[in-house]
Amino acid sequence: MTDAAAALAALRDRIDTAGSLSIADYMAFCLSDPVHGYYRVQDPLGRSGDFTTAPEISQIFGEMAGLALVQAWRDQGAPGEVVLVELGPGRGRLMADALRAARAAPAFLEAARLWLVETSAPLRAAQARNLAASGVSPRWVDRFEQTPEGPLFLIANEFFDALPIRQHRRASDGWRERRVALVDGALAYVDGAAAAAAPAPEAADAPIGAWIEICAQGRDIAAAVGARLAAHGGAAVIVDYGYDASLRSQAGWKETFQAVRAHAYADPLAAPGAADLTAHVDFSALAAAAQAAGAAAAGPLPQGKWLRRLGAETRAAALARARPDQAEAIAAGIGRLTDPREMGVVFKALALTPLNAPAAAGFEGAEGTAR
Ligand code: SAH
């Protein structure tokens, strides 16, 4: 049996015994099942993989993120021992670039204990390889909550979009959850029973036909990060594609569950375990969870604006001067990350800090914008 056939067979068994699955349970199976999960068995990144991320496109992304964390560390009195965390580090390029840029602040590197939150064995191995030259030895955990207490400096890029969401649609007779079932032997979406109450308070006024997506795991992690920042200080920067809930109504209350395979969009039900499944990140929900835990939230800012404010274009010009043979590639890379027609606007950055701390670098004037 091929891997894809084995994954489908396991899923059928599950549905046969337990009934239809929520989208969250379906996503969790497809991405994280220990035997069949997408992230457990392969390296999905890069040109030959299914998708490419900002740190794989340009070293400047990780450099800017690293310098922003160093700035926050300085702003908060340069504590002598800090917990440096990356959620979902992929191949480790972001962190390798961040640590290289942070060499300008050797005391930060001395203070930093690096923790990588990663469930994928192949990606942990890639992270170890790519961080070998950094001089900082990482430790790995499966979940953020397993990292130690202490001042927290955290970065996450394209992590929250991979966490399972539940989807609900407002039908004429109430809210119905979308589920995955077997219909004539094939995986298909079906509607759950109608519920009178909205699945989240922010959906109460949604029109008929509206979708709402709820990422409980993302909210829990944002709350845990917010609580840690409130108790011990630090800063967290979360970058991903997503939306600000205040714009959700303007955007038409769309659903954003998607599959990407070999750099193209695919049917999320077509190849369980063999395609990346994601949903756009609800930044307002993450901000609200962190705020409820006692932290401040700023943004989300469009990625292009955030990177420009951090000096990404100046850095690109300096790199191009140092490597004239690479000038075109450097300009193309930074263009992809900042251009509003590419990743500059769809991708956004959210900053979390303690209530009394200065704004994170790049977020000056954006304090308190997240609801
Ligand atoms: N940040 C990287 C990789 C993004 S891909 C980059 O920008 O290139 C998503 C990453 O999150 C992968 O490393 C994946 O293995 C990890 N991941 C996905 N779901 C996870 C979970 N529930 N817990 C921990 N890591 C997870």
CSV table of C-alpha atoms and ligand atoms in Angstrom, one decimal:
chain,number,residue,atom,x,y,z
A,1,MET,CA,0.0,0.0,0.0
A,2,THR,CA,1.3,3.5,-0.8
A,3,ASP,CA,1.7,6.1,2.0
A,4,ALA,CA,-1.3,8.0,0.6
A,5,ALA,CA,-3.5,4.9,0.4
A,6,ALA,CA,-2.5,3.9,4.0
A,7,ALA,CA,-3.3,7.4,5.3
A,8,LEU,CA,-6.7,7.3,3.6
A,9,ALA,CA,-7.4,3.8,5.0
A,10,ALA,CA,-6.5,5.0,8.5
A,11,LEU,CA,-8.8,8.0,8.1
A,12,ARG,CA,-11.7,5.8,6.9
A,13,ASP,CA,-11.3,3.5,9.9
A,14,ARG,CA,-11.4,6.5,12.2
A,15,ILE,CA,-14.6,7.9,10.6
A,16,ASP,CA,-16.2,4.4,10.5
A,17,THR,CA,-15.7,3.9,14.2
A,18,ALA,CA,-16.0,7.5,15.6
A,19,GLY,CA,-18.2,9.2,13.0
A,20,SER,CA,-17.5,12.4,11.1
A,21,LEU,CA,-14.5,14.6,12.1
A,22,SER,CA,-14.4,18.4,12.7
A,23,ILE,CA,-12.1,20.2,10.4
A,24,ALA,CA,-9.8,20.6,13.4
A,25,ASP,CA,-9.6,16.8,13.9
A,26,TYR,CA,-9.1,16.3,10.2
A,27,MET,CA,-6.3,18.9,10.1
A,28,ALA,CA,-4.7,17.4,13.2
A,29,PHE,CA,-4.7,13.9,11.6
A,30,CYS,CA,-3.4,15.1,8.2
A,31,LEU,CA,-0.6,17.3,9.7
A,32,SER,CA,0.4,15.6,12.9
A,33,ASP,CA,-0.6,12.0,13.0
A,34,PRO,CA,2.5,10.1,14.2
A,35,VAL,CA,2.5,7.7,11.3
A,36,HIS,CA,0.7,9.6,8.4
A,37,GLY,CA,1.0,13.3,9.4
A,38,TYR,CA,2.4,15.6,6.8
A,39,TYR,CA,4.9,17.4,9.1
A,40,ARG,CA,6.0,14.2,10.8
A,41,VAL,CA,7.3,12.4,7.8
A,42,GLN,CA,8.8,14.9,5.3
A,43,ASP,CA,10.5,18.2,4.8
A,44,PRO,CA,7.8,20.3,3.1
A,45,LEU,CA,9.9,23.4,2.5
A,46,GLY,CA,11.8,24.9,-0.3
A,47,ARG,CA,11.9,24.7,-4.1
A,48,SER,CA,11.5,21.0,-4.3
A,49,GLY,CA,9.0,20.9,-1.5
A,50,ASP,CA,5.4,22.2,-1.3
A,51,PHE,CA,5.9,25.8,-0.3
A,52,THR,CA,8.5,28.4,0.3
A,53,THR,CA,8.6,30.8,3.3
A,54,ALA,CA,10.1,34.2,3.9
A,55,PRO,CA,13.3,33.0,5.6
A,56,GLU,CA,13.9,30.6,2.7
A,57,ILE,CA,13.5,33.6,0.3
A,58,SER,CA,15.8,36.1,1.9
A,59,GLN,CA,18.3,36.1,4.8
A,60,ILE,CA,17.1,39.6,5.6
A,61,PHE,CA,13.9,38.3,7.1
A,62,GLY,CA,15.6,36.4,9.9
A,63,GLU,CA,18.2,39.2,10.4
A,64,MET,CA,15.4,41.8,10.9
A,65,ALA,CA,13.5,39.5,13.3
A,66,GLY,CA,16.7,38.8,15.3
A,67,LEU,CA,17.6,42.5,15.6
A,68,ALA,CA,14.0,43.3,16.6
A,69,LEU,CA,14.3,40.8,19.5
A,70,VAL,CA,17.8,42.2,20.5
A,71,GLN,CA,16.3,45.7,20.6
A,72,ALA,CA,13.4,44.5,22.8
A,73,TRP,CA,16.0,42.8,25.1
A,74,ARG,CA,18.0,46.1,25.4
A,75,ASP,CA,14.8,48.1,26.0
A,76,GLN,CA,14.0,45.9,28.9
A,77,GLY,CA,17.3,46.2,30.7
A,78,ALA,CA,19.3,43.5,28.9
A,79,PRO,CA,18.4,40.6,31.4
A,80,GLY,CA,21.3,38.2,31.9
A,81,GLU,CA,19.5,35.0,31.1
A,82,VAL,CA,16.6,34.8,28.7
A,83,VAL,CA,14.5,32.1,27.0
A,84,LEU,CA,14.8,32.5,23.2
A,85,VAL,CA,12.0,30.6,21.5
A,86,GLU,CA,11.0,29.9,17.9
A,87,LEU,CA,7.7,28.2,17.2
A,88,GLY,CA,7.9,25.9,14.2
A,89,PRO,CA,11.4,26.8,13.0
A,90,GLY,CA,11.1,24.8,9.7
A,91,ARG,CA,14.7,24.3,8.5
A,92,GLY,CA,16.1,26.7,11.0
A,93,ARG,CA,17.1,29.4,8.6
A,94,LEU,CA,15.2,32.2,10.3
A,95,MET,CA,17.0,31.5,13.6
A,96,ALA,CA,20.4,31.0,11.9
A,97,ASP,CA,20.0,34.4,10.3
A,98,ALA,CA,18.7,36.0,13.5
A,99,LEU,CA,21.6,34.6,15.6
A,100,ARG,CA,24.2,35.8,13.0
A,101,ALA,CA,22.7,39.3,13.0
A,102,ALA,CA,22.7,39.2,16.9
A,103,ARG,CA,26.5,38.8,16.9
A,104,ALA,CA,26.4,42.6,17.0
A,105,ALA,CA,25.2,42.2,20.6
A,106,PRO,CA,27.4,39.4,22.0
A,107,ALA,CA,25.8,39.8,25.5
A,108,PHE,CA,22.4,38.9,24.1
A,109,LEU,CA,23.9,35.7,22.6
A,110,GLU,CA,25.4,34.9,26.0
A,111,ALA,CA,22.1,35.4,27.7
A,112,ALA,CA,20.0,33.4,25.3
A,113,ARG,CA,19.0,29.8,26.0
A,114,LEU,CA,17.5,28.7,22.7
A,115,TRP,CA,14.4,26.5,22.7
A,116,LEU,CA,12.8,25.3,19.5
A,117,VAL,CA,9.2,24.2,19.5
A,118,GLU,CA,9.0,21.5,16.8
A,119,THR,CA,7.2,18.2,16.4
A,120,SER,CA,8.7,17.1,13.1
A,121,ALA,CA,11.7,14.7,13.3
A,122,PRO,CA,13.0,15.5,9.8
A,123,LEU,CA,12.8,19.3,10.5
A,124,ARG,CA,14.5,19.0,13.9
A,125,ALA,CA,17.4,17.3,12.1
A,126,ALA,CA,17.5,20.2,9.5
A,127,GLN,CA,17.4,22.7,12.3
A,128,ALA,CA,20.3,21.1,14.1
A,129,ARG,CA,22.3,21.2,10.8
A,130,ASN,CA,21.6,24.8,10.0
A,131,LEU,CA,22.2,26.0,13.5
A,132,ALA,CA,25.5,24.1,13.9
A,133,ALA,CA,27.6,27.1,13.0
A,134,SER,CA,25.7,29.6,15.2
A,135,GLY,CA,27.5,28.7,18.4
A,136,VAL,CA,24.2,28.4,20.2
A,137,SER,CA,23.0,24.9,21.1
A,138,PRO,CA,19.3,24.5,20.8
A,139,ARG,CA,17.0,22.3,22.8
A,140,TRP,CA,13.8,20.9,21.4
A,141,VAL,CA,10.3,20.6,22.8
A,142,ASP,CA,7.0,19.6,21.3
A,143,ARG,CA,4.9,22.4,22.9
A,144,PHE,CA,5.5,26.0,24.0
A,145,GLU,CA,4.3,25.2,27.5
A,146,GLN,CA,7.4,23.0,27.9
A,147,THR,CA,9.8,25.9,27.6
A,148,PRO,CA,11.2,27.2,30.9
A,149,GLU,CA,9.9,30.3,32.7
A,150,GLY,CA,12.0,33.5,32.4
A,151,PRO,CA,12.2,36.6,30.2
A,152,LEU,CA,10.8,35.4,26.8
A,153,PHE,CA,12.0,36.5,23.4
A,154,LEU,CA,9.9,34.6,20.8
A,155,ILE,CA,9.5,34.5,17.0
A,156,ALA,CA,7.1,32.5,15.0
A,157,ASN,CA,6.8,32.6,11.2
A,158,GLU,CA,4.1,30.5,9.4
A,159,PHE,CA,3.5,28.5,12.6
A,160,PHE,CA,-0.1,29.5,13.6
A,161,ASP,CA,-1.5,28.9,10.1
A,162,ALA,CA,-0.7,25.2,10.5
A,163,LEU,CA,-2.7,24.8,13.8
A,164,PRO,CA,-6.1,23.1,13.5
A,165,ILE,CA,-9.2,25.3,13.1
A,166,ARG,CA,-12.9,24.5,13.4
A,167,GLN,CA,-15.2,26.0,10.8
A,168,HIS,CA,-18.8,27.1,11.3
A,169,ARG,CA,-21.2,28.7,8.8
A,170,ARG,CA,-24.3,30.6,9.6
A,171,ALA,CA,-27.2,28.8,7.8
A,172,SER,CA,-30.8,30.1,7.7
A,173,ASP,CA,-31.7,27.8,10.6
A,174,GLY,CA,-28.6,28.4,12.8
A,175,TRP,CA,-24.9,27.8,13.0
A,176,ARG,CA,-23.6,24.6,11.5
A,177,GLU,CA,-20.1,23.2,11.9
A,178,ARG,CA,-18.4,21.9,8.8
A,179,ARG,CA,-17.3,18.3,9.2
A,180,VAL,CA,-15.5,15.6,7.1
A,181,ALA,CA,-17.4,12.4,6.5
A,182,LEU,CA,-17.5,9.5,4.1
A,183,VAL,CA,-20.1,9.9,1.4
A,184,ASP,CA,-20.3,7.0,-1.0
A,185,GLY,CA,-16.9,5.9,0.2
A,186,ALA,CA,-15.2,9.2,-0.5
A,187,LEU,CA,-14.2,12.0,1.9
A,188,ALA,CA,-16.7,14.9,1.7
A,189,TYR,CA,-17.8,17.9,3.7
A,190,VAL,CA,-21.1,17.6,5.6
A,191,ASP,CA,-23.0,20.0,7.8
A,192,GLY,CA,-23.2,19.3,11.5
A,193,ALA,CA,-26.4,19.9,13.5
A,194,ALA,CA,-27.8,23.4,13.7
A,195,ALA,CA,-27.0,25.3,16.9
A,196,ALA,CA,-28.7,28.5,17.9
A,197,ALA,CA,-25.8,30.2,19.6
A,198,ALA,CA,-22.9,31.7,17.6
A,199,PRO,CA,-19.7,29.7,18.1
A,200,ALA,CA,-17.8,32.8,19.2
A,201,PRO,CA,-19.0,36.2,20.5
A,202,GLU,CA,-17.4,38.0,17.6
A,203,ALA,CA,-19.7,36.1,15.2
A,204,ALA,CA,-22.9,37.1,16.8
A,205,ASP,CA,-23.8,39.7,14.2
A,206,ALA,CA,-22.6,37.7,11.1
A,207,PRO,CA,-24.9,37.5,8.2
A,208,ILE,CA,-26.4,34.3,6.8
A,209,GLY,CA,-23.8,32.5,4.7
A,210,ALA,CA,-20.9,33.8,6.9
A,211,TRP,CA,-18.1,31.6,7.9
A,212,ILE,CA,-16.2,31.8,11.1
A,213,GLU,CA,-13.0,29.9,11.9
A,214,ILE,CA,-11.8,29.2,15.4
A,215,CYS,CA,-8.3,28.1,16.2
A,216,ALA,CA,-8.4,27.0,19.8
A,217,GLN,CA,-4.8,25.8,19.9
A,218,GLY,CA,-3.6,29.2,18.5
A,219,ARG,CA,-5.6,31.1,21.2
A,220,ASP,CA,-4.2,28.9,23.9
A,221,ILE,CA,-0.6,29.4,22.8
A,222,ALA,CA,-1.1,33.1,22.5
A,223,ALA,CA,-2.5,33.2,26.0
A,224,ALA,CA,0.4,31.2,27.4
A,225,VAL,CA,2.9,33.5,25.6
A,226,GLY,CA,1.0,36.6,26.9
A,227,ALA,CA,1.0,35.2,30.5
A,228,ARG,CA,4.8,34.5,30.3
A,229,LEU,CA,5.5,38.0,29.0
A,230,ALA,CA,3.3,39.6,31.7
A,231,ALA,CA,5.1,37.6,34.4
A,232,HIS,CA,8.7,37.7,33.2
A,233,GLY,CA,9.1,40.4,30.5
A,234,GLY,CA,10.3,39.9,26.9
A,235,ALA,CA,8.7,40.2,23.4
A,236,ALA,CA,7.0,38.0,20.9
A,237,VAL,CA,6.6,38.6,17.2
A,238,ILE,CA,4.2,36.5,15.2
A,239,VAL,CA,4.3,36.6,11.4
A,240,ASP,CA,1.8,34.8,9.2
A,241,TYR,CA,-0.8,35.3,6.5
A,242,GLY,CA,-4.0,36.3,8.1
A,243,TYR,CA,-6.5,39.0,8.9
A,244,ASP,CA,-7.6,41.5,11.5
A,245,ALA,CA,-11.1,40.6,12.6
A,246,SER,CA,-12.3,44.1,12.2
A,247,LEU,CA,-11.8,43.5,8.4
A,248,ARG,CA,-13.5,40.1,8.4
A,249,SER,CA,-16.9,41.6,7.7
A,250,GLN,CA,-15.5,43.7,4.8
A,251,ALA,CA,-13.7,40.6,3.5
A,252,GLY,CA,-17.1,38.8,3.3
A,253,TRP,CA,-16.7,36.3,6.2
A,254,LYS,CA,-15.0,33.9,3.8
A,255,GLU,CA,-13.5,30.6,4.8
A,256,THR,CA,-9.8,30.2,4.3
A,257,PHE,CA,-9.1,26.4,4.8
A,258,GLN,CA,-6.6,25.5,2.1
A,259,ALA,CA,-4.2,22.9,0.9
A,260,VAL,CA,-0.9,23.6,-0.9
A,261,ARG,CA,1.0,20.9,-2.7
A,262,ALA,CA,4.0,21.4,-5.0
A,263,HIS,CA,3.5,25.2,-4.9
A,264,ALA,CA,-0.1,25.1,-6.0
A,265,TYR,CA,-3.5,25.2,-4.3
A,266,ALA,CA,-5.1,21.8,-4.0
A,267,ASP,CA,-8.4,20.3,-2.7
A,268,PRO,CA,-7.9,19.9,1.1
A,269,LEU,CA,-9.7,16.5,1.0
A,270,ALA,CA,-7.8,15.1,-2.0
A,271,ALA,CA,-4.6,13.8,-0.4
A,272,PRO,CA,-4.7,13.5,3.4
A,273,GLY,CA,-1.2,13.6,4.9
A,274,ALA,CA,0.4,14.4,1.6
A,275,ALA,CA,-0.5,18.1,1.3
A,276,ASP,CA,0.1,21.1,3.6
A,277,LEU,CA,-3.2,22.2,5.2
A,278,THR,CA,-3.5,25.7,6.6
A,279,ALA,CA,-6.0,28.5,7.4
A,280,HIS,CA,-5.5,32.2,7.6
A,281,VAL,CA,-4.6,33.4,11.0
A,282,ASP,CA,-7.1,35.4,13.0
A,283,PHE,CA,-4.7,38.0,14.5
A,284,SER,CA,-7.4,39.7,16.5
A,285,ALA,CA,-8.1,36.4,18.3
A,286,LEU,CA,-4.4,35.9,19.1
A,287,ALA,CA,-4.1,39.5,20.3
A,288,ALA,CA,-7.2,39.2,22.5
A,289,ALA,CA,-6.0,36.0,24.1
A,290,ALA,CA,-2.6,37.5,24.9
A,291,GLN,CA,-4.3,40.7,26.2
A,292,ALA,CA,-6.6,38.7,28.4
A,293,ALA,CA,-3.5,37.0,29.9
A,294,GLY,CA,-2.1,40.4,30.8
A,295,ALA,CA,0.1,41.3,27.8
A,296,ALA,CA,0.0,44.2,25.4
A,297,ALA,CA,-0.6,43.6,21.6
A,298,ALA,CA,0.4,45.8,18.7
A,299,GLY,CA,-0.4,45.4,15.1
A,300,PRO,CA,-1.0,43.4,13.0
A,301,LEU,CA,1.2,45.5,10.6
A,302,PRO,CA,1.6,44.5,7.0
A,303,GLN,CA,4.8,42.5,6.7
A,304,GLY,CA,6.2,44.9,4.1
A,305,LYS,CA,5.7,47.9,6.4
A,306,TRP,CA,7.2,46.1,9.4
A,307,LEU,CA,10.3,45.0,7.4
A,308,ARG,CA,10.8,48.5,5.9
A,309,ARG,CA,10.5,50.1,9.4
A,310,LEU,CA,13.2,47.7,10.6
A,311,GLY,CA,15.6,48.8,7.8
A,312,ALA,CA,15.3,45.8,5.5
A,313,GLU,CA,15.8,48.0,2.4
A,314,THR,CA,19.0,49.6,3.8
A,315,ARG,CA,20.2,46.1,4.6
A,316,ALA,CA,19.4,44.9,1.1
A,317,ALA,CA,21.4,47.8,-0.4
A,318,ALA,CA,24.4,47.0,1.8
A,319,LEU,CA,24.3,43.3,1.0
A,320,ALA,CA,24.1,44.1,-2.7
A,321,ARG,CA,27.1,46.4,-2.5
A,322,ALA,CA,29.0,43.6,-0.8
A,323,ARG,CA,27.9,41.0,-3.3
A,324,PRO,CA,27.4,42.8,-6.7
A,325,ASP,CA,27.1,39.4,-8.4
A,326,GLN,CA,24.1,38.7,-6.2
A,327,ALA,CA,22.5,42.2,-6.4
A,328,GLU,CA,19.6,41.0,-8.6
A,329,ALA,CA,18.7,38.1,-6.4
A,330,ILE,CA,18.9,40.2,-3.2
A,331,ALA,CA,16.6,42.8,-4.7
A,332,ALA,CA,14.2,40.2,-6.0
A,333,GLY,CA,14.1,38.5,-2.5
A,334,ILE,CA,13.4,41.6,-0.5
A,335,GLY,CA,10.8,42.7,-3.2
A,336,ARG,CA,8.9,39.5,-2.7
A,337,LEU,CA,8.7,39.9,1.0
A,338,THR,CA,7.7,43.6,0.9
A,339,ASP,CA,5.7,44.2,-2.3
A,340,PRO,CA,2.0,44.5,-1.5
A,341,ARG,CA,1.3,42.4,-4.6
A,342,GLU,CA,3.4,39.6,-3.2
A,343,MET,CA,3.9,38.9,0.5
A,344,GLY,CA,4.0,42.5,1.7
A,345,VAL,CA,0.3,42.8,2.8
A,346,VAL,CA,-1.2,39.4,3.0
A,347,PHE,CA,1.4,38.5,5.5
A,348,LYS,CA,1.3,40.5,8.8
A,349,ALA,CA,3.3,40.9,12.0
A,350,LEU,CA,1.8,41.0,15.5
A,351,ALA,CA,3.9,42.1,18.5
A,352,LEU,CA,3.2,41.0,22.1
A,353,THR,CA,5.0,42.7,25.0
A,354,PRO,CA,4.5,43.3,28.7
A,355,LEU,CA,2.0,46.2,29.4
A,356,ASN,CA,4.7,48.6,30.6
A,357,ALA,CA,7.4,47.9,28.0
A,358,PRO,CA,8.3,50.1,25.1
A,359,ALA,CA,6.8,49.1,21.7
A,360,ALA,CA,8.7,46.3,19.9
A,361,ALA,CA,10.9,47.6,17.1
A,362,GLY,CA,8.9,48.5,14.0
A,363,PHE,CA,5.6,48.7,16.0
A,364,GLU,CA,6.1,52.3,17.2
A,365,GLY,CA,2.7,54.1,17.0
A,366,ALA,CA,0.9,50.8,16.4
A,367,GLU,CA,0.5,50.0,20.1
A,368,GLY,CA,-2.9,49.1,21.1
A,369,THR,CA,-4.1,48.7,17.5
A,370,ALA,CA,-4.9,45.0,17.9
A,371,ARG,CA,-8.3,44.2,19.4
B,1,SAH,N1,9.0,29.0,10.4
B,1,SAH,C1,9.5,28.2,9.3
B,1,SAH,C2,8.6,27.0,8.9
B,1,SAH,C3,7.1,27.2,8.7
B,1,SAH,S1,6.3,25.6,8.4
B,1,SAH,C4,9.7,29.0,8.1
B,1,SAH,O1,9.3,30.2,8.1
B,1,SAH,O2,10.3,28.6,7.1
B,1,SAH,C5,5.6,25.2,9.9
B,1,SAH,C6,6.5,24.8,11.0
B,1,SAH,O3,5.8,24.5,12.2
B,1,SAH,C7,7.2,23.5,10.7
B,1,SAH,O4,8.5,23.6,11.3
B,1,SAH,C8,6.4,22.4,11.3
B,1,SAH,O5,7.0,21.2,11.5
B,1,SAH,C9,6.0,23.1,12.6
B,1,SAH,N2,4.7,22.7,13.2
B,1,SAH,C10,3.5,22.6,12.6
B,1,SAH,N3,2.6,22.3,13.5
B,1,SAH,C11,3.2,22.2,14.7
B,1,SAH,C12,2.7,21.9,16.1
B,1,SAH,N4,1.5,21.6,16.3
B,1,SAH,N5,3.7,21.9,17.0
B,1,SAH,C13,4.9,22.2,16.8
B,1,SAH,N6,5.4,22.5,15.5
B,1,SAH,C14,4.6,22.5,14.5
